[in-house]
Short mmCIF file of C-alpha atoms in Angstrom, two decimals:
data_model
loop_
_atom_site.label_atom_id
_atom_site.label_comp_id
_atom_site.label_asym_id
_atom_site.label_seq_id
_atom_site.Cartn_x
_atom_site.Cartn_y
_atom_site.Cartn_z
CA MET Q 1 -27.19 -15.81 1.39
CA ASN Q 2 -26.30 -18.07 -1.56
CA GLY Q 3 -26.84 -21.25 0.46
CA LEU Q 4 -24.21 -20.42 3.06
CA SER Q 5 -24.90 -21.13 6.71
CA TYR Q 6 -24.16 -18.59 9.40
CA ALA Q 7 -21.12 -20.66 10.41
CA GLU Q 8 -19.77 -20.42 6.87
CA LEU Q 9 -20.45 -16.68 6.77
CA PHE Q 10 -18.63 -16.27 10.09
CA ARG Q 11 -15.69 -18.25 8.71
CA ALA Q 12 -15.61 -16.15 5.54
CA PHE Q 13 -15.36 -12.91 7.52
CA LEU Q 14 -13.24 -14.24 10.38
CA PRO Q 15 -10.34 -11.81 9.60
CA GLU Q 16 -12.60 -8.75 9.72
CA THR Q 17 -14.33 -10.08 12.86
CA ALA Q 18 -11.00 -10.66 14.60
CA LEU Q 19 -9.78 -7.16 13.72
CA THR Q 20 -12.99 -5.48 14.88
CA LEU Q 21 -13.07 -7.44 18.14
CA GLY Q 22 -9.40 -6.63 18.62
CA ALA Q 23 -10.16 -2.91 18.25
CA LEU Q 24 -12.93 -3.14 20.86
CA ILE Q 25 -10.75 -5.16 23.26
CA VAL Q 26 -7.89 -2.65 22.97
CA LEU Q 27 -10.24 0.20 23.87
CA GLY Q 28 -11.89 -1.74 26.72
CA PHE Q 29 -8.59 -2.90 28.21
CA ASP Q 30 -7.13 0.60 28.11
CA LEU Q 31 -10.27 2.04 29.68
CA ALA Q 32 -10.11 -0.52 32.49
CA THR Q 33 -6.39 -0.46 33.24
CA GLY Q 34 -4.82 2.60 31.64
CA ARG Q 35 -5.97 5.38 33.91
CA GLY Q 36 -3.11 7.25 35.52
CA LYS Q 37 -0.44 5.44 33.53
CA ASP Q 38 1.98 7.12 31.16
CA THR Q 39 1.84 6.65 27.39
CA ALA Q 40 4.63 4.06 27.27
CA ALA Q 41 2.88 1.85 29.84
CA ARG Q 42 -0.39 2.05 27.86
CA LEU Q 43 1.30 1.53 24.48
CA ARG Q 44 2.78 -1.90 25.21
CA PRO Q 45 -0.47 -3.79 26.01
CA ALA Q 46 -2.30 -1.98 23.20
CA VAL Q 47 0.31 -3.06 20.66
CA PHE Q 48 0.35 -6.60 22.08
CA ILE Q 49 -3.44 -6.96 21.78
CA GLY Q 50 -3.38 -5.42 18.31
CA MET Q 51 -0.70 -7.83 17.12
CA LEU Q 52 -2.67 -10.77 18.58
CA ALA Q 53 -5.77 -9.61 16.71
CA ILE Q 54 -3.81 -9.49 13.45
CA VAL Q 55 -2.41 -12.98 14.08
CA ALA Q 56 -6.00 -14.20 14.65
CA ALA Q 57 -7.00 -12.48 11.39
CA LEU Q 58 -4.13 -14.22 9.59
CA TYR Q 59 -5.33 -17.57 10.94
CA GLY Q 60 -8.87 -16.70 9.91
CA SER Q 61 -7.72 -15.84 6.38
CA LEU Q 62 -6.11 -19.25 6.02
CA GLN Q 63 -9.20 -20.98 7.44
CA ALA Q 64 -11.64 -19.10 5.19
CA GLY Q 65 -10.48 -21.10 2.19
CA ILE Q 66 -10.85 -20.14 -1.46
CA ASP Q 67 -13.26 -20.67 -4.33
CA THR Q 68 -16.32 -19.64 -2.36
CA THR Q 69 -18.42 -16.53 -2.22
CA ALA Q 70 -20.40 -14.92 0.55
CA PHE Q 71 -23.59 -12.85 0.69
CA GLY Q 72 -24.85 -13.94 -2.71
CA GLY Q 73 -21.59 -13.28 -4.52
CA VAL Q 74 -21.06 -9.84 -2.99
CA PHE Q 75 -17.72 -10.95 -1.56
CA SER Q 76 -15.26 -13.28 -3.25
CA LEU Q 77 -12.90 -15.70 -1.53
CA ASP Q 78 -10.36 -16.57 -4.19
CA ARG Q 79 -6.58 -16.63 -4.47
CA LEU Q 80 -6.49 -12.87 -5.06
CA THR Q 81 -8.41 -12.23 -1.85
CA LEU Q 82 -6.26 -14.65 0.15
CA ALA Q 83 -3.00 -13.17 -1.11
CA ALA Q 84 -4.13 -9.58 -0.53
CA ARG Q 85 -5.41 -10.39 2.97
CA LEU Q 86 -2.16 -12.09 3.96
CA GLY Q 87 -0.14 -9.21 2.53
CA VAL Q 88 -2.00 -6.36 4.21
CA LEU Q 89 -2.16 -8.23 7.54
CA LEU Q 90 1.59 -8.84 7.48
CA LEU Q 91 2.27 -5.18 6.70
CA ALA Q 92 -0.11 -4.00 9.43
CA TRP Q 93 1.53 -6.38 11.92
CA LEU Q 94 4.97 -4.98 11.11
CA THR Q 95 3.63 -1.43 11.39
CA LEU Q 96 2.37 -2.22 14.89
CA GLY Q 97 5.70 -3.81 15.74
CA LEU Q 98 7.50 -0.61 14.80
CA LEU Q 99 5.13 1.54 16.85
CA ASN Q 100 7.30 3.17 19.49
CA ASP Q 101 6.67 6.89 19.20
CA VAL Q 102 5.37 7.64 22.67
CA VAL Q 103 5.79 11.37 22.14
CA THR Q 104 3.22 11.84 19.41
CA LEU Q 105 0.92 8.91 20.23
CA ARG Q 106 -0.74 10.27 23.35
CA HIS Q 107 -3.73 7.96 23.00
CA PRO Q 108 -2.09 4.66 22.00
CA ALA Q 109 -5.11 2.40 22.49
CA GLU Q 110 -7.28 4.57 20.28
CA TYR Q 111 -4.47 4.71 17.69
CA VAL Q 112 -4.15 0.92 17.60
CA ALA Q 113 -7.95 0.52 17.41
CA VAL Q 114 -8.20 2.87 14.41
CA LEU Q 115 -5.26 1.09 12.76
CA LEU Q 116 -7.07 -2.25 13.17
CA LEU Q 117 -10.25 -0.79 11.65
CA ALA Q 118 -8.24 0.53 8.70
CA THR Q 119 -6.81 -2.96 8.24
CA ALA Q 120 -10.34 -4.43 8.30
CA GLY Q 121 -11.19 -2.02 5.49
CA PHE Q 122 -8.15 -3.22 3.52
CA THR Q 123 -9.14 -6.90 3.86
CA LEU Q 124 -12.71 -6.12 2.78
CA MET Q 125 -11.43 -4.22 -0.27
CA ALA Q 126 -9.49 -7.31 -1.33
CA GLY Q 127 -12.58 -9.44 -1.93
CA ALA Q 128 -15.26 -6.92 -2.89
CA GLN Q 129 -17.31 -8.12 -5.83
CA GLN Q 130 -19.89 -5.34 -5.76
CA LEU Q 131 -19.45 -1.63 -6.37
CA LEU Q 132 -21.25 -0.60 -3.17
CA VAL Q 133 -19.20 -2.97 -0.99
CA ALA Q 134 -16.01 -1.82 -2.69
CA PHE Q 135 -16.82 1.82 -2.03
CA LEU Q 136 -17.80 1.23 1.62
CA ALA Q 137 -14.64 -0.80 2.29
CA LEU Q 138 -12.52 1.84 0.60
CA GLU Q 139 -14.05 4.61 2.69
CA LEU Q 140 -13.74 2.61 5.94
CA ALA Q 141 -10.02 2.34 5.27
CA SER Q 142 -9.68 5.92 3.98
CA ILE Q 143 -11.46 7.62 6.90
CA SER Q 144 -9.33 5.64 9.34
CA LEU Q 145 -6.18 6.73 7.49
CA TYR Q 146 -7.24 10.41 7.57
CA VAL Q 147 -7.52 10.11 11.35
CA LEU Q 148 -4.16 8.35 11.67
CA ALA Q 149 -2.44 10.98 9.50
CA GLY Q 150 -3.53 13.79 11.82
CA TRP Q 151 -2.98 11.94 15.08
CA ASP Q 152 -0.23 14.22 16.41
CA LYS Q 153 -2.37 17.17 17.48
CA SER Q 154 0.66 19.13 18.66
CA SER Q 155 2.19 19.17 15.16
CA PRO Q 156 0.96 21.70 12.57
CA GLN Q 157 2.54 19.51 9.89
CA SER Q 158 0.45 16.54 11.01
CA ALA Q 159 -2.73 18.64 10.86
CA GLU Q 160 -1.77 19.90 7.40
CA ALA Q 161 -1.08 16.34 6.26
CA ALA Q 162 -4.45 15.13 7.49
CA LEU Q 163 -6.29 18.08 5.94
CA LYS Q 164 -4.68 17.68 2.52
CA TYR Q 165 -5.08 13.91 2.62
CA PHE Q 166 -8.76 14.30 3.57
CA LEU Q 167 -9.51 16.91 0.89
CA PHE Q 168 -7.84 14.93 -1.89
CA GLY Q 169 -9.40 11.72 -0.56
CA ALA Q 170 -12.86 13.30 -0.58
CA MET Q 171 -12.30 14.40 -4.17
CA SER Q 172 -11.24 10.90 -5.20
CA ALA Q 173 -14.30 9.44 -3.43
CA ALA Q 174 -16.51 11.83 -5.41
CA PHE Q 175 -14.92 10.78 -8.71
CA LEU Q 176 -15.21 7.09 -7.81
CA LEU Q 177 -18.84 7.36 -6.71
CA PHE Q 178 -19.71 9.32 -9.85
CA GLY Q 179 -18.01 6.68 -11.99
CA PHE Q 180 -19.76 3.86 -10.15
CA SER Q 181 -23.14 5.57 -10.54
CA LEU Q 182 -22.58 6.04 -14.29
CA LEU Q 183 -21.58 2.39 -14.55
CA TYR Q 184 -24.77 1.41 -12.75
CA GLY Q 185 -26.75 3.62 -15.11
CA ALA Q 186 -25.10 1.99 -18.12
CA THR Q 187 -25.50 -1.63 -16.99
CA GLY Q 188 -28.32 -1.63 -14.42
CA SER Q 189 -26.26 -3.56 -11.88
CA ILE Q 190 -23.67 -3.04 -9.17
CA ASP Q 191 -22.41 -6.66 -9.25
CA LEU Q 192 -19.11 -6.99 -11.12
CA PRO Q 193 -19.99 -10.33 -12.85
CA VAL Q 194 -23.32 -8.92 -14.07
CA ILE Q 195 -21.63 -5.69 -15.20
CA ALA Q 196 -19.12 -7.76 -17.16
CA ILE Q 197 -21.93 -9.63 -18.95
CA HIS Q 198 -23.80 -6.41 -19.82
CA ILE Q 199 -20.68 -4.73 -21.20
CA SER Q 200 -19.76 -7.80 -23.24
CA LEU Q 201 -23.21 -7.63 -24.88
CA GLN Q 202 -23.54 -3.88 -25.44
CA GLY Q 203 -19.87 -2.99 -25.93
CA MET Q 204 -18.30 0.38 -25.23
CA THR Q 205 -20.80 3.22 -25.02
CA PRO Q 206 -20.02 6.91 -24.32
CA LEU Q 207 -21.53 6.49 -20.85
CA VAL Q 208 -19.22 3.57 -20.06
CA VAL Q 209 -16.20 5.50 -21.36
CA VAL Q 210 -16.98 8.44 -19.04
CA ALA Q 211 -17.54 6.01 -16.14
CA LEU Q 212 -14.17 4.41 -16.79
CA ALA Q 213 -12.43 7.79 -16.86
CA MET Q 214 -14.03 8.79 -13.53
CA ILE Q 215 -13.07 5.50 -11.88
CA ILE Q 216 -9.47 5.70 -13.07
CA VAL Q 217 -9.18 9.30 -11.87
CA GLY Q 218 -10.54 8.25 -8.47
CA PHE Q 219 -8.08 5.39 -8.14
CA GLY Q 220 -5.31 7.63 -9.44
CA TYR Q 221 -5.81 9.87 -6.41
CA LYS Q 222 -5.93 6.90 -4.03
CA ALA Q 223 -2.76 5.36 -5.48
CA ALA Q 224 -0.91 8.71 -5.58
CA ALA Q 225 -0.38 8.31 -9.32
CA ALA Q 226 0.67 11.40 -11.28
CA PRO Q 227 -0.91 13.85 -12.00
CA PHE Q 228 -3.12 13.13 -8.93
CA HIS Q 229 -0.22 12.82 -6.50
CA LEU Q 230 -0.03 16.28 -4.93
CA TRP Q 231 -1.28 15.15 -1.52
CA ALA Q 232 1.38 12.43 -1.10
CA PRO Q 233 4.58 14.41 -0.30
CA ASP Q 234 2.84 16.56 2.35
CA ALA Q 235 0.98 13.60 3.87
CA TYR Q 236 4.10 11.44 4.04
CA GLN Q 237 6.08 14.31 5.56
CA GLY Q 238 3.59 15.46 8.17
CA ALA Q 239 1.91 12.26 9.34
CA PRO Q 240 3.34 10.18 12.20
CA ALA Q 241 5.87 7.72 10.77
CA SER Q 242 3.72 4.67 11.50
CA SER Q 243 0.71 6.27 9.80
CA ALA Q 244 2.80 7.14 6.75
CA ALA Q 245 4.11 3.56 6.66
CA LEU Q 246 0.58 2.16 6.63
CA ILE Q 247 -0.55 4.63 3.95
CA ALA Q 248 2.42 3.74 1.75
CA SER Q 249 2.31 -0.04 2.18
CA ALA Q 250 -0.87 -1.89 3.18
CA SER Q 251 -3.13 0.82 1.75
CA LYS Q 252 -1.40 0.59 -1.63
CA LEU Q 253 -1.50 -3.22 -1.70
CA ALA Q 254 -5.23 -3.34 -0.90
CA GLY Q 255 -5.96 -0.52 -3.35
CA PHE Q 256 -4.28 -2.33 -6.22
CA ALA Q 257 -6.12 -5.55 -5.30
CA LEU Q 258 -9.43 -3.72 -5.66
CA PHE Q 259 -8.26 -1.93 -8.81
CA LEU Q 260 -7.27 -5.24 -10.43
CA ARG Q 261 -10.55 -6.93 -9.47
CA LEU Q 262 -12.56 -4.02 -10.80
CA LEU Q 263 -10.71 -3.66 -14.09
CA TRP Q 264 -9.98 -7.17 -15.32
CA PRO Q 265 -12.89 -9.36 -14.09
CA GLY Q 266 -15.47 -6.53 -14.04
CA LEU Q 267 -14.49 -4.23 -16.89
CA GLY Q 268 -12.29 -6.53 -18.92
CA PHE Q 269 -14.44 -6.10 -22.02
CA THR Q 270 -13.68 -2.35 -22.01
CA ALA Q 271 -9.93 -2.82 -21.72
CA GLY Q 272 -9.24 -1.62 -25.23
CA ARG Q 273 -5.91 -2.66 -26.65
CA ILE Q 274 -2.40 -1.38 -26.21
CA SER Q 275 -0.50 -4.46 -27.27
CA GLU Q 276 -0.77 -3.73 -30.98
CA LEU Q 277 -0.95 -0.66 -33.16
CA PRO Q 278 -3.30 1.09 -33.75
CA LEU Q 279 -4.38 1.50 -30.14
CA VAL Q 280 -7.99 0.69 -29.28
CA VAL Q 281 -9.80 3.01 -26.87
CA GLY Q 282 -10.34 1.52 -23.42
CA TRP Q 283 -8.91 1.73 -19.94
CA THR Q 284 -5.53 0.15 -20.73
CA PRO Q 285 -4.28 3.21 -22.71
CA MET Q 286 -5.48 5.46 -19.86
CA VAL Q 287 -3.71 3.39 -17.21
CA ALA Q 288 -0.57 3.19 -19.36
CA LEU Q 289 -0.46 7.00 -19.59
CA LEU Q 290 -0.86 7.24 -15.80
CA ALA Q 291 1.99 4.76 -15.41
CA LEU Q 292 4.33 6.77 -17.63
CA ALA Q 293 3.43 10.06 -15.92
CA SER Q 294 3.96 8.53 -12.48
CA LEU Q 295 7.35 7.08 -13.42
CA LEU Q 296 8.51 10.45 -14.77
CA VAL Q 297 7.15 12.64 -11.97
CA GLY Q 298 8.12 10.23 -9.19
CA ASN Q 299 11.71 9.62 -10.23
CA PHE Q 300 12.62 13.16 -11.30
CA GLY Q 301 10.69 14.63 -8.35
CA ALA Q 302 12.67 12.48 -5.92
CA LEU Q 303 15.95 13.76 -7.36
CA ALA Q 304 15.12 17.27 -6.12
CA GLN Q 305 14.33 16.20 -2.55
CA SER Q 306 16.57 16.58 0.45
CA ASN Q 307 13.87 15.64 2.97
CA VAL Q 308 13.84 11.89 3.66
CA ARG Q 309 10.08 11.53 3.89
CA ARG Q 310 9.38 13.59 0.76
CA LEU Q 311 11.94 11.52 -1.11
CA LEU Q 312 10.11 8.35 -0.01
CA ALA Q 313 6.83 9.95 -1.13
CA TYR Q 314 8.09 10.68 -4.65
CA SER Q 315 9.62 7.21 -4.67
CA ALA Q 316 6.13 5.86 -3.87
CA ILE Q 317 4.73 7.75 -6.87
CA ALA Q 318 7.35 6.16 -9.12
CA HIS Q 319 6.59 2.69 -7.75
CA ALA Q 320 2.87 3.31 -8.30
CA GLY Q 321 3.76 3.87 -11.96
CA ALA Q 322 5.51 0.51 -12.15
CA MET Q 323 2.54 -1.21 -10.50
CA LEU Q 324 0.16 0.44 -12.98
CA LEU Q 325 2.31 -0.99 -15.77
CA GLY Q 326 1.76 -4.40 -14.18
CA VAL Q 327 -1.99 -3.75 -14.08
CA VAL Q 328 -1.95 -3.16 -17.85
CA ALA Q 329 -0.13 -6.47 -18.36
CA ALA Q 330 -2.23 -8.41 -15.83
CA GLY Q 331 -4.68 -9.55 -18.51
CA ARG Q 332 -2.02 -11.86 -19.91
CA ALA Q 333 0.35 -12.41 -16.97
CA GLY Q 334 -2.29 -12.45 -14.21
CA PRO Q 335 -2.21 -10.48 -10.95
CA GLY Q 336 0.87 -12.27 -9.57
CA PRO Q 337 3.57 -9.81 -10.71
CA VAL Q 338 1.63 -6.76 -9.47
CA PHE Q 339 1.01 -8.37 -6.10
CA TYR Q 340 4.56 -9.56 -5.70
CA TYR Q 341 5.74 -6.03 -6.52
CA ALA Q 342 3.26 -4.35 -4.18
CA ALA Q 343 4.00 -6.72 -1.29
CA THR Q 344 7.77 -6.42 -1.53
CA TYR Q 345 7.56 -2.65 -2.01
CA GLY Q 346 5.33 -2.50 1.09
CA LEU Q 347 7.83 -4.47 3.18
CA ALA Q 348 10.71 -2.18 2.18
CA THR Q 349 8.66 0.98 2.74
CA VAL Q 350 7.46 -0.09 6.18
CA GLY Q 351 11.07 -0.81 7.06
CA CYS Q 352 12.29 2.59 5.81
CA PHE Q 353 9.65 4.44 7.83
CA GLY Q 354 10.49 2.26 10.83
CA VAL Q 355 14.13 3.34 10.64
CA VAL Q 356 13.06 6.98 10.15
CA ALA Q 357 10.81 6.77 13.22
CA ILE Q 358 13.61 5.41 15.42
CA VAL Q 359 16.10 8.02 14.21
CA GLU Q 360 13.49 10.77 14.74
CA ARG Q 361 12.95 9.54 18.27
CA ALA Q 362 16.70 9.81 18.92
CA GLY Q 363 16.93 13.32 17.50
CA ARG Q 364 15.71 14.37 14.10
CA CYS Q 365 15.45 12.82 10.66
CA GLN Q 366 14.29 15.55 8.34
CA ASP Q 367 17.11 15.92 5.81
CA LEU Q 368 19.23 13.21 4.28
CA THR Q 369 22.20 14.58 6.22
CA ASP Q 370 20.46 13.63 9.48
CA LEU Q 371 21.22 10.02 8.52
CA ALA Q 372 24.95 10.77 8.34
CA GLY Q 373 27.04 8.19 10.18
CA LEU Q 374 24.10 5.94 10.99
CA TYR Q 375 26.36 2.89 10.69
CA LYS Q 376 28.35 4.12 13.70
CA ARG Q 377 25.34 5.12 15.77
CA SER Q 378 23.43 1.87 15.13
CA PRO Q 379 24.82 -0.86 12.85
CA LEU Q 380 21.47 -2.69 13.06
CA LEU Q 381 19.52 0.27 11.71
CA ALA Q 382 22.12 0.96 9.02
CA GLY Q 383 22.14 -2.68 7.88
CA CYS Q 384 18.35 -2.94 7.76
CA LEU Q 385 18.10 0.42 5.96
CA ALA Q 386 20.58 -0.82 3.36
CA VAL Q 387 18.41 -3.91 2.68
CA PHE Q 388 15.24 -1.81 2.38
CA VAL Q 389 16.75 0.87 0.16
CA LEU Q 390 18.55 -1.58 -2.13
CA SER Q 391 15.31 -3.53 -2.51
CA LEU Q 392 13.45 -0.34 -3.46
CA ALA Q 393 16.21 0.39 -5.96
CA GLY Q 394 15.81 -3.07 -7.50
CA VAL Q 395 19.24 -4.47 -6.73
CA PRO Q 396 19.53 -8.30 -7.00
CA PRO Q 397 19.07 -10.69 -5.29
CA LEU Q 398 16.64 -8.74 -3.09
CA ALA Q 399 12.89 -8.96 -3.55
CA GLY Q 400 12.59 -5.54 -5.18
CA PHE Q 401 14.68 -6.72 -8.13
CA PHE Q 402 12.39 -9.66 -8.87
CA GLY Q 403 9.35 -7.45 -8.37
CA LYS Q 404 10.54 -5.10 -11.10
CA PHE Q 405 11.74 -7.97 -13.26
CA SER Q 406 8.39 -9.79 -13.15
CA VAL Q 407 6.39 -6.64 -13.93
CA PHE Q 408 8.68 -5.53 -16.75
CA ALA Q 409 8.85 -9.04 -18.22
CA SER Q 410 5.05 -9.37 -18.25
CA ALA Q 411 4.74 -5.94 -19.93
CA LEU Q 412 7.31 -6.89 -22.57
CA LYS Q 413 5.45 -10.12 -23.34
CA LEU Q 414 2.33 -8.08 -24.03
CA SER Q 415 3.54 -6.37 -27.17
CA GLY Q 416 7.20 -7.19 -27.66
CA LEU Q 417 10.09 -4.78 -27.56
CA ASN Q 418 8.83 -2.58 -30.40
CA GLY Q 419 5.20 -2.39 -29.26
CA PRO Q 420 3.68 0.33 -27.05
CA THR Q 421 4.23 -1.51 -23.78
CA GLY Q 422 7.75 -2.37 -24.96
CA TRP Q 423 8.62 1.31 -25.23
CA LEU Q 424 6.90 1.99 -21.94
CA THR Q 425 8.89 -0.79 -20.29
CA LEU Q 426 12.15 0.54 -21.69
CA ALA Q 427 11.26 3.96 -20.27
CA ALA Q 428 10.50 2.35 -16.90
CA ILE Q 429 13.87 0.55 -16.90
CA ALA Q 430 15.70 3.77 -17.77
CA LEU Q 431 13.87 5.66 -15.04
CA SER Q 432 14.74 2.89 -12.57
CA ALA Q 433 18.37 3.79 -13.21
CA VAL Q 434 17.49 7.38 -12.23
CA GLY Q 435 15.91 5.98 -9.08
CA LEU Q 436 19.08 4.08 -8.25
CA TYR Q 437 20.89 7.42 -7.95
CA TYR Q 438 18.70 8.93 -5.24
CA TYR Q 439 18.52 5.66 -3.34
CA LEU Q 440 22.32 5.58 -3.28
CA LEU Q 441 22.28 9.11 -1.85
CA ILE Q 442 20.45 7.71 1.20
CA LEU Q 443 22.99 4.91 1.59
CA LYS Q 444 25.88 7.32 1.11
CA GLN Q 445 24.73 9.31 4.13
CA ALA Q 446 23.94 6.27 6.26
CA LEU Q 447 26.97 4.13 5.44
CA VAL Q 448 29.75 6.44 4.26
CA ALA Q 449 29.32 9.96 5.67
CA ALA Q 450 30.70 10.80 9.10
CA PRO Q 451 28.24 11.60 11.88
CA LYS Q 452 27.46 15.23 12.62
CA GLU Q 453 29.27 16.65 15.62
CA ASN Q 454 26.04 17.08 17.56
CA ALA Q 455 24.69 13.62 16.62
CA THR Q 456 27.25 11.02 17.61
CA ALA Q 457 25.43 9.23 20.44
CA LYS Q 458 24.41 5.63 19.97
CA ILE Q 459 20.79 5.13 18.99
CA ASN Q 460 18.77 2.92 21.32
CA VAL Q 461 16.63 0.57 19.23
CA PRO Q 462 13.61 -0.82 21.13
CA VAL Q 463 13.59 -4.63 21.17
CA GLN Q 464 10.16 -4.87 19.59
CA ALA Q 465 11.01 -2.46 16.80
CA GLY Q 466 14.38 -4.12 16.22
CA LEU Q 467 12.68 -7.52 15.81
CA ALA Q 468 10.16 -6.05 13.39
CA LEU Q 469 12.96 -4.55 11.29
CA LEU Q 470 14.87 -7.83 11.28
CA ILE Q 471 11.75 -9.75 10.23
CA ALA Q 472 11.03 -7.28 7.41
CA SER Q 473 14.60 -7.35 6.11
CA THR Q 474 14.76 -11.16 6.34
CA LEU Q 475 11.51 -11.49 4.41
CA ILE Q 476 12.87 -9.20 1.70
CA VAL Q 477 15.93 -11.43 1.33
CA LEU Q 478 13.85 -14.65 1.37
CA PHE Q 479 11.29 -13.28 -1.10
CA GLY Q 480 14.18 -12.37 -3.36
CA LEU Q 481 15.78 -15.81 -3.09
CA PHE Q 482 12.52 -17.72 -3.58
CA PRO Q 483 10.22 -15.49 -5.67
CA SER Q 484 8.43 -18.43 -7.28
CA LYS Q 485 7.07 -19.52 -3.89
CA ILE Q 486 5.25 -16.19 -3.52
CA LEU Q 487 4.05 -16.12 -7.13
CA GLN Q 488 2.57 -19.61 -6.63
CA LEU Q 489 0.01 -18.07 -4.27
CA PHE Q 490 -1.76 -16.87 -7.39
CA GLY Q 491 -1.85 -20.24 -9.10
#
């Protein structure tokens, strides 16, 4: 127990405890009071209890403190853990706030309970210091997300999304577990600090190189990085909007937290070198290649999309590439730029899926043309969508601009303009200009195009969802105006 009392252990895992208790309370309350009521009447208390549980988890995260460990160093409570916990809890809270689809969510209490369990998995991933804990936390979150993706049993697309997500997720779990087992075989330990010491003494061996490749492939699937991205467009298109929002935002933030912790503190001695020529074999050249592939596939793939959700999916692949570039540069710049990028991207993505969900509820939102004339049907939705899309495009002074700026600046500092990461950064900047084009296509339909003849009625925005959208858009503006305040979370 590493000298910790039970009270200290309880305090360390207060967020996960609050989320798990919240899931049980949601189920118990619905069982006691929900019989005979319609879905809308059962959804409101379930969402309310879920949001209270997340607020309690946020309070617990702040109370847990930093610079301590739990369970003999198995779990770390540092600035990285705190920032990741706060980020995923905020994104999960906003996802719950936007939950209003009473048509597809026929069992709202169960849906909220599974969402809370997925969030508990995310918060555990953020502080995992041991391979076994990291894998269990990752699978707790992943299995919950598979269930959430296939929640709409009446939709063949939802079933297809869940099946593809599950099959690709199972494959990534196999790669990860194989890589972890090889790493254990090479170092004799599953603790990241001990692994780091062993690798520093014995250096790169063929077994470690294969383990690294397996781990990066596994995380490539989880992060929807090219060429392991094939599940993402179908999953984003077929899953309920709230499930897709959680997969694209909180899941990605927690995944990159675990990826960063695994690579730099645990496997930092096998990083290789990309900052100078000639390149030195290690995981940084592998991750840099994934970043370039993701930027190319994501941006050019999005250009060919007319479906809103598939466009957001390819956009997510492109953003994963930018975040991977930040992972490469994190050895010198620290995790701050990657986290700032992931958090602000998550806010904008949750908001976009929230708008899509509300428009779908009012009619349909499959093609870009279904957004035509949104400014006349709902100025609130159109204004919020403009903030989210412009942030994703990286337009100043919104948070997305400073996210891209901080990641690109840290990558440029790594090797200068003429070095490998310099060329990669220039490619990323050029591809961001490509991204600006398809983001403007969304805004053109929402803000300029006239409404379709059969879609001119005003859209009723639920109060709860409207507040969530306003909070998300306000945070994006504030994060853009005061980026240093967020980056200070990382010291």
